[in-house]
XYZ file of C-alpha atoms in Angstrom:
491
model
C 0.025 0.019 -0.125
C 1.324 3.310 -1.041
C 2.024 5.784 2.020
C -0.045 8.783 2.364
C 1.509 12.619 3.572
C 0.485 12.766 7.477
C -2.964 13.985 8.056
C -2.776 16.732 9.986
C -5.021 19.675 9.031
C -8.719 19.839 8.733
C -10.594 19.558 5.526
C -7.671 17.779 3.987
C -8.988 16.736 0.200
C -8.702 12.848 -0.273
C -8.824 12.242 -4.037
C -9.294 8.922 -5.943
C -6.308 7.296 -7.977
C -7.360 8.960 -11.493
C -5.460 6.505 -13.584
C -9.138 4.816 -14.564
C -12.396 6.842 -14.410
C -14.172 3.711 -12.824
C -11.986 4.263 -9.715
C -13.487 8.026 -9.298
C -15.627 8.591 -5.718
C -17.330 11.430 -5.738
C -16.381 13.345 -2.576
C -18.451 16.063 -1.169
C -18.061 18.567 2.004
C -14.673 19.104 1.123
C -12.354 22.310 1.718
C -9.955 22.407 -1.182
C -8.184 25.554 0.153
C -6.386 23.338 2.861
C -3.459 21.277 2.106
C -4.789 18.351 -0.125
C -3.768 14.971 0.884
C -3.812 12.921 -2.500
C -5.256 8.748 -1.102
C -4.484 6.109 -3.597
C -5.507 2.616 -3.537
C -1.942 1.346 -4.585
C -1.385 -2.139 -4.000
C -4.808 -2.655 -2.622
C -6.295 -2.166 -6.219
C -7.943 -5.203 -7.725
C -6.074 -4.623 -10.742
C -2.992 -5.203 -8.877
C -3.724 -8.592 -7.750
C -1.646 -11.506 -8.901
C -2.879 -13.301 -12.099
C -3.702 -16.498 -10.351
C -5.859 -14.146 -7.942
C -7.429 -12.369 -10.932
C -8.494 -15.181 -12.608
C -9.809 -17.020 -9.441
C -12.228 -14.418 -9.138
C -13.069 -14.401 -12.720
C -13.894 -18.292 -12.986
C -15.857 -18.117 -9.771
C -18.040 -15.546 -10.620
C -18.265 -17.295 -14.351
C -19.334 -20.422 -13.121
C -21.762 -18.855 -10.854
C -23.589 -17.419 -13.819
C -22.956 -20.574 -15.870
C -25.103 -22.290 -12.954
C -27.770 -19.972 -12.753
C -28.233 -19.602 -16.479
C -28.167 -23.718 -16.508
C -30.970 -23.592 -13.965
C -33.370 -22.161 -16.289
C -32.706 -25.212 -19.104
C -32.539 -27.802 -16.672
C -36.576 -27.516 -15.924
C -37.519 -27.511 -19.656
C -37.398 -31.567 -20.379
C -39.654 -32.444 -17.437
C -42.618 -31.046 -18.723
C -44.202 -34.490 -19.066
C -43.544 -35.546 -15.516
C -45.507 -32.442 -14.283
C -48.586 -33.319 -16.492
C -48.475 -36.808 -14.832
C -48.300 -35.731 -11.253
C -50.405 -32.088 -11.439
C -51.972 -32.779 -14.699
C -50.465 -29.129 -16.297
C -50.328 -28.643 -19.595
C -47.192 -27.958 -21.744
C -48.137 -24.013 -21.720
C -48.401 -23.952 -17.929
C -45.361 -25.686 -17.236
C -43.401 -23.321 -19.724
C -44.335 -20.664 -17.287
C -41.917 -21.608 -15.237
C -39.141 -21.106 -17.606
C -40.521 -17.735 -18.617
C -40.934 -16.652 -15.140
C -37.375 -17.409 -14.121
C -36.162 -15.754 -16.968
C -38.160 -12.459 -16.753
C -36.812 -12.501 -12.997
C -33.303 -12.762 -14.268
C -34.137 -9.805 -16.384
C -35.619 -7.488 -13.854
C -33.060 -8.175 -10.896
C -30.013 -6.682 -12.423
C -32.031 -3.145 -12.561
C -31.594 -3.178 -8.640
C -28.701 -5.036 -8.535
C -26.429 -3.318 -10.759
C -26.991 -0.028 -8.791
C -26.653 -1.702 -5.478
C -23.218 -3.399 -6.554
C -22.008 0.021 -7.178
C -22.751 1.539 -3.814
C -22.195 -1.528 -1.427
C -19.665 -3.559 -3.701
C -19.712 -6.858 -5.760
C -18.797 -8.955 -2.714
C -21.751 -8.448 -0.665
C -24.296 -8.729 -3.679
C -22.434 -11.940 -4.916
C -22.575 -13.781 -1.346
C -26.145 -12.576 -0.753
C -27.524 -13.699 -4.369
C -25.778 -17.283 -3.967
C -27.492 -17.729 -0.646
C -30.683 -16.503 -1.674
C -30.577 -18.662 -4.413
C -30.124 -21.738 -2.375
C -32.943 -20.879 -0.111
C -35.585 -20.354 -3.332
C -34.228 -23.616 -4.667
C -35.865 -25.405 -1.516
C -39.489 -24.921 -2.384
C -38.799 -25.777 -6.169
C -37.386 -28.966 -5.012
C -40.351 -29.801 -2.519
C -42.973 -28.023 -4.375
C -46.558 -30.133 -4.544
C -48.440 -28.099 -6.710
C -47.556 -26.196 -9.793
C -48.477 -22.720 -8.194
C -45.584 -23.311 -5.750
C -43.050 -24.103 -8.095
C -44.059 -21.225 -10.548
C -43.590 -18.595 -7.502
C -40.168 -20.388 -6.570
C -39.223 -20.304 -10.395
C -39.471 -16.625 -10.394
C -37.615 -15.676 -7.034
C -34.904 -18.113 -7.732
C -34.345 -16.638 -10.894
C -34.492 -12.974 -9.362
C -31.920 -14.020 -6.457
C -29.252 -15.343 -9.211
C -29.552 -12.412 -11.662
C -26.769 -10.706 -9.878
C -24.188 -12.691 -11.835
C -25.872 -11.882 -15.279
C -24.479 -8.044 -14.447
C -22.439 -7.784 -11.584
C -19.845 -10.651 -13.041
C -19.121 -8.754 -16.058
C -18.824 -5.984 -14.029
C -16.123 -7.696 -12.041
C -14.197 -8.875 -14.923
C -13.572 -4.948 -15.938
C -12.726 -4.440 -12.200
C -9.466 -6.591 -12.196
C -8.243 -6.582 -15.729
C -7.062 -3.771 -17.792
C -8.974 -2.413 -20.655
C -6.094 -3.889 -22.592
C -6.261 -7.223 -21.143
C -10.110 -7.592 -21.118
C -10.853 -9.767 -24.781
C -9.636 -13.215 -23.088
C -11.187 -12.939 -19.879
C -14.313 -11.681 -20.753
C -14.495 -14.016 -23.533
C -13.871 -16.674 -20.684
C -16.885 -14.998 -18.819
C -19.090 -15.049 -21.669
C -18.107 -19.077 -22.790
C -19.084 -20.264 -19.427
C -22.121 -18.231 -19.080
C -23.424 -18.968 -22.638
C -22.877 -22.047 -22.427
C -25.679 -22.622 -19.229
C -28.804 -22.492 -21.106
C -27.241 -25.660 -23.327
C -25.732 -27.625 -20.481
C -28.715 -27.215 -18.601
C -31.039 -29.722 -20.829
C -28.175 -31.964 -21.305
C -28.354 -32.727 -17.342
C -32.235 -32.006 -17.304
C -32.525 -34.903 -20.077
C -30.682 -37.474 -18.053
C -32.141 -36.434 -14.875
C -36.036 -36.761 -16.593
C -35.248 -40.029 -18.510
C -33.927 -41.888 -15.468
C -35.360 -40.663 -12.391
C -37.773 -37.678 -10.909
C -38.006 -33.856 -11.854
C -36.850 -32.961 -8.285
C -33.256 -34.162 -9.007
C -32.932 -31.344 -11.176
C -33.073 -28.815 -8.300
C -31.023 -31.038 -6.079
C -28.285 -30.821 -8.344
C -28.489 -27.177 -8.792
C -28.566 -26.612 -4.684
C -25.250 -28.907 -4.583
C -23.537 -26.938 -7.241
C -24.828 -23.595 -5.389
C -23.476 -24.727 -1.811
C -20.054 -25.488 -3.519
C -19.962 -22.113 -5.422
C -20.957 -20.114 -2.261
C -18.018 -21.614 -0.286
C -15.709 -20.926 -3.208
C -16.992 -17.418 -3.348
C -16.787 -16.519 0.085
C -13.108 -17.795 0.276
C -11.667 -16.684 -2.897
C -13.541 -13.947 -4.096
C -12.463 -10.694 -2.411
C -14.351 -7.017 -3.144
C -13.158 -6.189 -6.387
C -15.106 -2.535 -6.961
C -12.359 0.276 -6.528
C -14.539 2.851 -5.379
C -15.760 0.858 -2.559
C -12.594 -0.305 -1.790
C -11.114 3.335 -1.632
C -13.912 4.492 0.834
C -13.112 1.650 2.893
C -9.769 3.074 3.044
C -10.957 6.236 3.883
C -12.704 5.160 6.676
C -9.927 3.354 8.039
C -7.479 6.450 7.744
C -10.171 8.295 9.647
C -10.499 5.887 12.350
C -6.467 5.781 12.613
C -6.228 9.951 12.615
C -9.231 10.927 14.403
C -12.052 13.333 13.308
C -9.804 15.966 11.506
C -10.571 14.236 8.125
C -14.078 15.517 6.937
C -15.099 13.784 3.936
C -18.473 13.049 3.361
C -18.780 9.967 0.726
C -22.138 8.768 1.679
C -25.499 10.090 -0.106
C -28.009 11.747 2.621
C -30.497 9.130 1.292
C -29.405 5.589 0.079
C -32.931 4.853 -0.954
C -32.640 7.771 -3.253
C -29.397 7.218 -4.416
C -30.084 3.607 -5.597
C -33.574 4.725 -6.850
C -31.617 7.413 -9.159
C -29.268 4.469 -10.366
C -32.079 2.383 -11.199
C -33.083 4.989 -13.900
C -29.847 4.720 -15.341
C -30.009 1.257 -17.362
C -33.167 2.727 -19.102
C -31.945 6.248 -19.535
C -28.825 4.191 -21.589
C -31.332 2.134 -23.419
C -33.374 5.115 -24.487
C -30.733 8.030 -24.714
C -27.794 6.024 -26.194
C -28.628 4.685 -29.693
C -25.424 2.211 -29.335
C -26.718 0.758 -26.270
C -30.013 0.133 -27.521
C -29.296 -1.411 -31.054
C -26.753 -3.673 -29.336
C -29.417 -4.591 -27.001
C -31.758 -5.692 -29.195
C -29.215 -7.675 -31.194
C -28.387 -9.467 -27.976
C -32.300 -9.961 -27.170
C -32.858 -11.707 -30.401
C -30.103 -13.757 -29.922
C -30.828 -15.118 -26.458
C -34.722 -15.227 -27.225
C -34.116 -17.434 -30.286
C -31.563 -19.544 -28.144
C -34.262 -20.189 -25.303
C -37.176 -20.529 -27.786
C -34.925 -23.488 -29.059
C -35.610 -25.372 -25.984
C -38.974 -25.980 -27.177
C -37.860 -26.068 -31.165
C -35.350 -28.798 -30.218
C -37.985 -31.038 -28.377
C -40.482 -30.518 -31.109
C -37.844 -31.260 -33.982
C -36.002 -34.324 -32.584
C -39.082 -36.101 -30.793
C -41.508 -35.779 -33.960
C -39.028 -36.187 -36.778
C -36.239 -38.072 -35.373
C -37.911 -39.890 -32.454
C -35.318 -39.001 -29.847
C -35.851 -40.101 -26.060
C -35.335 -36.973 -23.763
C -31.824 -38.029 -23.126
C -31.040 -37.980 -26.521
C -32.875 -34.538 -26.956
C -30.675 -32.969 -24.043
C -27.673 -33.933 -26.086
C -28.712 -32.563 -29.306
C -27.761 -29.069 -27.714
C -24.039 -29.966 -27.773
C -23.831 -28.495 -31.372
C -24.240 -25.139 -29.670
C -21.657 -26.238 -27.347
C -19.127 -27.084 -29.980
C -19.697 -23.839 -31.342
C -18.973 -21.858 -28.615
C -15.673 -23.953 -28.477
C -14.970 -23.376 -31.985
C -15.294 -19.735 -31.076
C -13.040 -19.755 -28.493
C -10.358 -21.491 -30.419
C -10.750 -18.334 -33.081
C -9.639 -15.859 -30.157
C -6.135 -15.662 -31.171
C -7.152 -14.373 -34.396
C -9.339 -11.956 -33.428
C -6.686 -10.429 -30.725
C -3.892 -10.423 -33.370
C -6.563 -8.689 -35.645
C -7.458 -6.063 -32.586
C -3.610 -5.518 -31.874
C -3.124 -4.204 -35.648
C -5.907 -1.952 -35.196
C -4.503 -0.708 -32.198
C -1.228 -0.249 -33.658
C -2.633 1.672 -36.813
C -4.430 4.108 -34.647
C -1.026 5.371 -32.962
C -1.269 2.918 -30.277
C -4.530 3.957 -28.833
C -7.301 1.587 -28.186
C -10.756 2.445 -28.986
C -14.011 0.583 -27.649
C -15.513 -0.250 -31.268
C -12.150 -2.429 -32.093
C -14.330 -4.977 -30.060
C -17.287 -4.970 -32.458
C -15.760 -6.897 -35.413
C -16.154 -9.844 -34.063
C -19.889 -9.020 -33.273
C -20.240 -8.360 -36.878
C -19.164 -11.745 -37.765
C -21.070 -13.448 -35.245
C -24.284 -11.472 -36.090
C -23.721 -13.064 -39.616
C -23.224 -16.395 -38.342
C -26.676 -16.650 -36.897
C -29.159 -16.450 -39.870
C -26.818 -18.939 -41.661
C -27.197 -21.453 -38.786
C -31.035 -21.179 -38.565
C -31.524 -21.556 -42.230
C -29.431 -24.549 -42.025
C -31.217 -26.042 -38.896
C -34.731 -25.532 -40.054
C -34.408 -26.617 -43.776
C -32.348 -29.523 -42.862
C -34.784 -30.881 -40.088
C -36.435 -33.652 -41.925
C -36.630 -37.494 -41.659
C -34.715 -37.889 -45.158
C -31.982 -36.049 -43.670
C -29.570 -37.742 -41.198
C -29.920 -36.250 -37.810
C -26.435 -34.937 -37.291
C -27.049 -32.686 -40.311
C -29.486 -30.224 -38.238
C -27.444 -30.283 -35.189
C -24.271 -29.482 -37.177
C -26.464 -26.623 -38.556
C -26.640 -25.339 -34.928
C -22.379 -25.136 -34.370
C -22.510 -21.799 -36.384
C -25.210 -20.232 -33.924
C -23.161 -21.405 -30.943
C -19.747 -19.174 -32.719
C -22.176 -16.431 -33.676
C -24.079 -15.955 -30.328
C -20.561 -16.440 -28.182
C -19.152 -13.549 -30.652
C -22.343 -11.557 -29.858
C -22.371 -11.675 -26.547
C -18.543 -11.512 -25.522
C -18.130 -8.404 -28.056
C -21.258 -6.447 -27.069
C -20.177 -7.076 -23.171
C -16.378 -6.247 -23.875
C -17.875 -3.204 -25.791
C -19.961 -2.078 -23.252
C -17.502 -2.088 -20.340
C -14.996 -0.300 -22.335
C -17.075 2.230 -23.897
C -19.309 2.792 -20.631
C -16.306 2.580 -17.753
C -18.303 4.443 -15.188
C -21.687 3.121 -15.512
C -20.429 -0.481 -16.923
C -22.932 -2.351 -14.313
C -25.778 -0.109 -15.789
C -25.033 -0.927 -18.884
C -24.930 -4.673 -18.470
C -27.718 -4.539 -16.368
C -29.676 -2.654 -19.051
C -28.323 -5.512 -21.637
C -29.676 -8.046 -19.456
C -33.090 -6.470 -19.032
C -33.315 -6.626 -22.668
C -32.117 -10.250 -23.733
C -33.645 -11.722 -20.415
C -37.490 -10.061 -21.020
C -37.207 -11.340 -24.688
C -35.709 -14.924 -23.671
C -38.733 -15.032 -21.370
C -41.051 -14.339 -23.941
C -39.864 -16.284 -27.143
C -40.435 -19.776 -25.504
C -44.055 -19.057 -24.511
C -44.970 -19.527 -28.455
C -41.977 -21.598 -29.796
C -43.537 -25.156 -29.989
C -46.616 -23.634 -31.529
C -44.801 -21.641 -34.084
C -43.140 -24.682 -35.280
C -46.308 -26.856 -35.236
C -47.917 -24.082 -37.413
C -45.439 -22.623 -39.785
C -43.556 -25.924 -40.449
C -39.759 -26.063 -39.308
C -38.350 -24.850 -42.158
C -40.242 -21.524 -42.180
C -40.101 -21.272 -38.472
C -36.541 -21.219 -38.536
C -36.415 -19.162 -41.329
C -38.498 -16.510 -39.550
C -36.009 -16.526 -36.580
C -33.268 -15.942 -39.231
C -35.073 -12.823 -41.019
C -35.333 -11.760 -37.369
C -31.531 -11.791 -36.452
C -30.708 -10.185 -40.244
C -32.824 -7.459 -39.039
C -30.173 -6.827 -36.102
C -26.884 -8.037 -37.946
C -26.320 -4.172 -39.620
C -25.919 -2.863 -36.158
C -22.259 -3.566 -35.426
C -21.349 -2.966 -38.753
C -22.962 0.821 -38.395
C -20.909 1.160 -34.951
C -17.631 0.145 -36.548
C -18.033 2.982 -38.657
C -19.567 5.840 -36.676
C -19.245 4.270 -33.096
C -16.533 6.670 -32.086
C -18.679 10.040 -33.242
C -21.897 8.751 -31.289
C -19.816 8.130 -28.299
C -18.582 11.784 -28.613
C -22.222 12.776 -28.507
C -23.166 10.459 -25.609
C -23.625 11.738 -21.971
C -22.620 8.123 -20.389
C -19.963 6.811 -22.710
C -16.083 7.326 -22.679
C -15.265 9.893 -25.612
């Protein structure tokens, strides 16, 4: 820790280390006329931690996001058991998926601002504890009403890791180092909705649906222990506040610093409106959120789509239907293998820009991924027929895995770098739009495939992704100019 000058005079000015904008902490009630003393985090700054510690923090948060998103899909192949036990229809059972996903979208609107006030660690711990508690009524439910209520609050409890975890990656890594850790975080989180049905299919085939929730409870308990012992606070403004409070105790009341807002409720309510301000007032946030919303909405719609296609056309059993999601997973790993190429491409862009990095250099991967999505959907839709071997439509989902991962990782990294002060709020806005979309799509997925036919239903989804595909290309060219006009972005 860097040593500070003696704190002898009242009204000294305490300043955050301004090397990174996200470290700035608003201080009020200061008399700048007094001799100022600069207080730095120094070695306490999260970006000064060892590489091993940084990656431990990222992997734990990423795995938590994976478990939470897997919790949505692990439920989807148990609908027949709900019908046998409670007499519920597929539509009512699907509400459990939609309510869970909707809650994951609404949660970050409150949790993201709270994390910027209280810090990442306490929010993460509370999220895991509450997630574990709400899994209990889901596992022990005796009627569909209890199950649906439990699903909603479980999704809300776990939603912290869909916005705060992304901000945590930006806390511990410099902007120039963000690409690989953000790709790892995106990959682990992206695979959650696909790993869930793989596990859920085996459980539904060989045992009761309640074991889906028992498995989630075991994983959450392990994660809670890992998070408690190996994931410290990473939000620099909170760490700086703690350091100032510690110095105040050591030096007495001579330091006159008022860092806390007069009304915590007012501060949180003000922060809760920021994601909507970003969505309404910043066109880049709006358009990129639409792209991710289409991507995740279609990914969740495929829960029902895969069941319909491989059950009616290929007569797969439940555990086999779960394994059809491997195509998307393989695509995600192919995208990870392409990361060195895109890293070199970005380094060349920085070099050609006189060594200055721009957030828009993150968008070529998004543009590439956006083009992969419609290709995948057209391929899957028009090869899903009994005259074509089942492996062909599964291979058609590989480009969806590539495109989806590049879209998510590129957009999230862009938001963290372009909106550094409001990173959690920008990610919260993105989580809200994509998860609200994902909560609606499954409600009409099976019906759409039944009435339109597999080929035309998949084509309609492909045309939706084509509508959003130009957005990253536009922002590659005009993004810097738009950032200059934004009241939120770094210009």
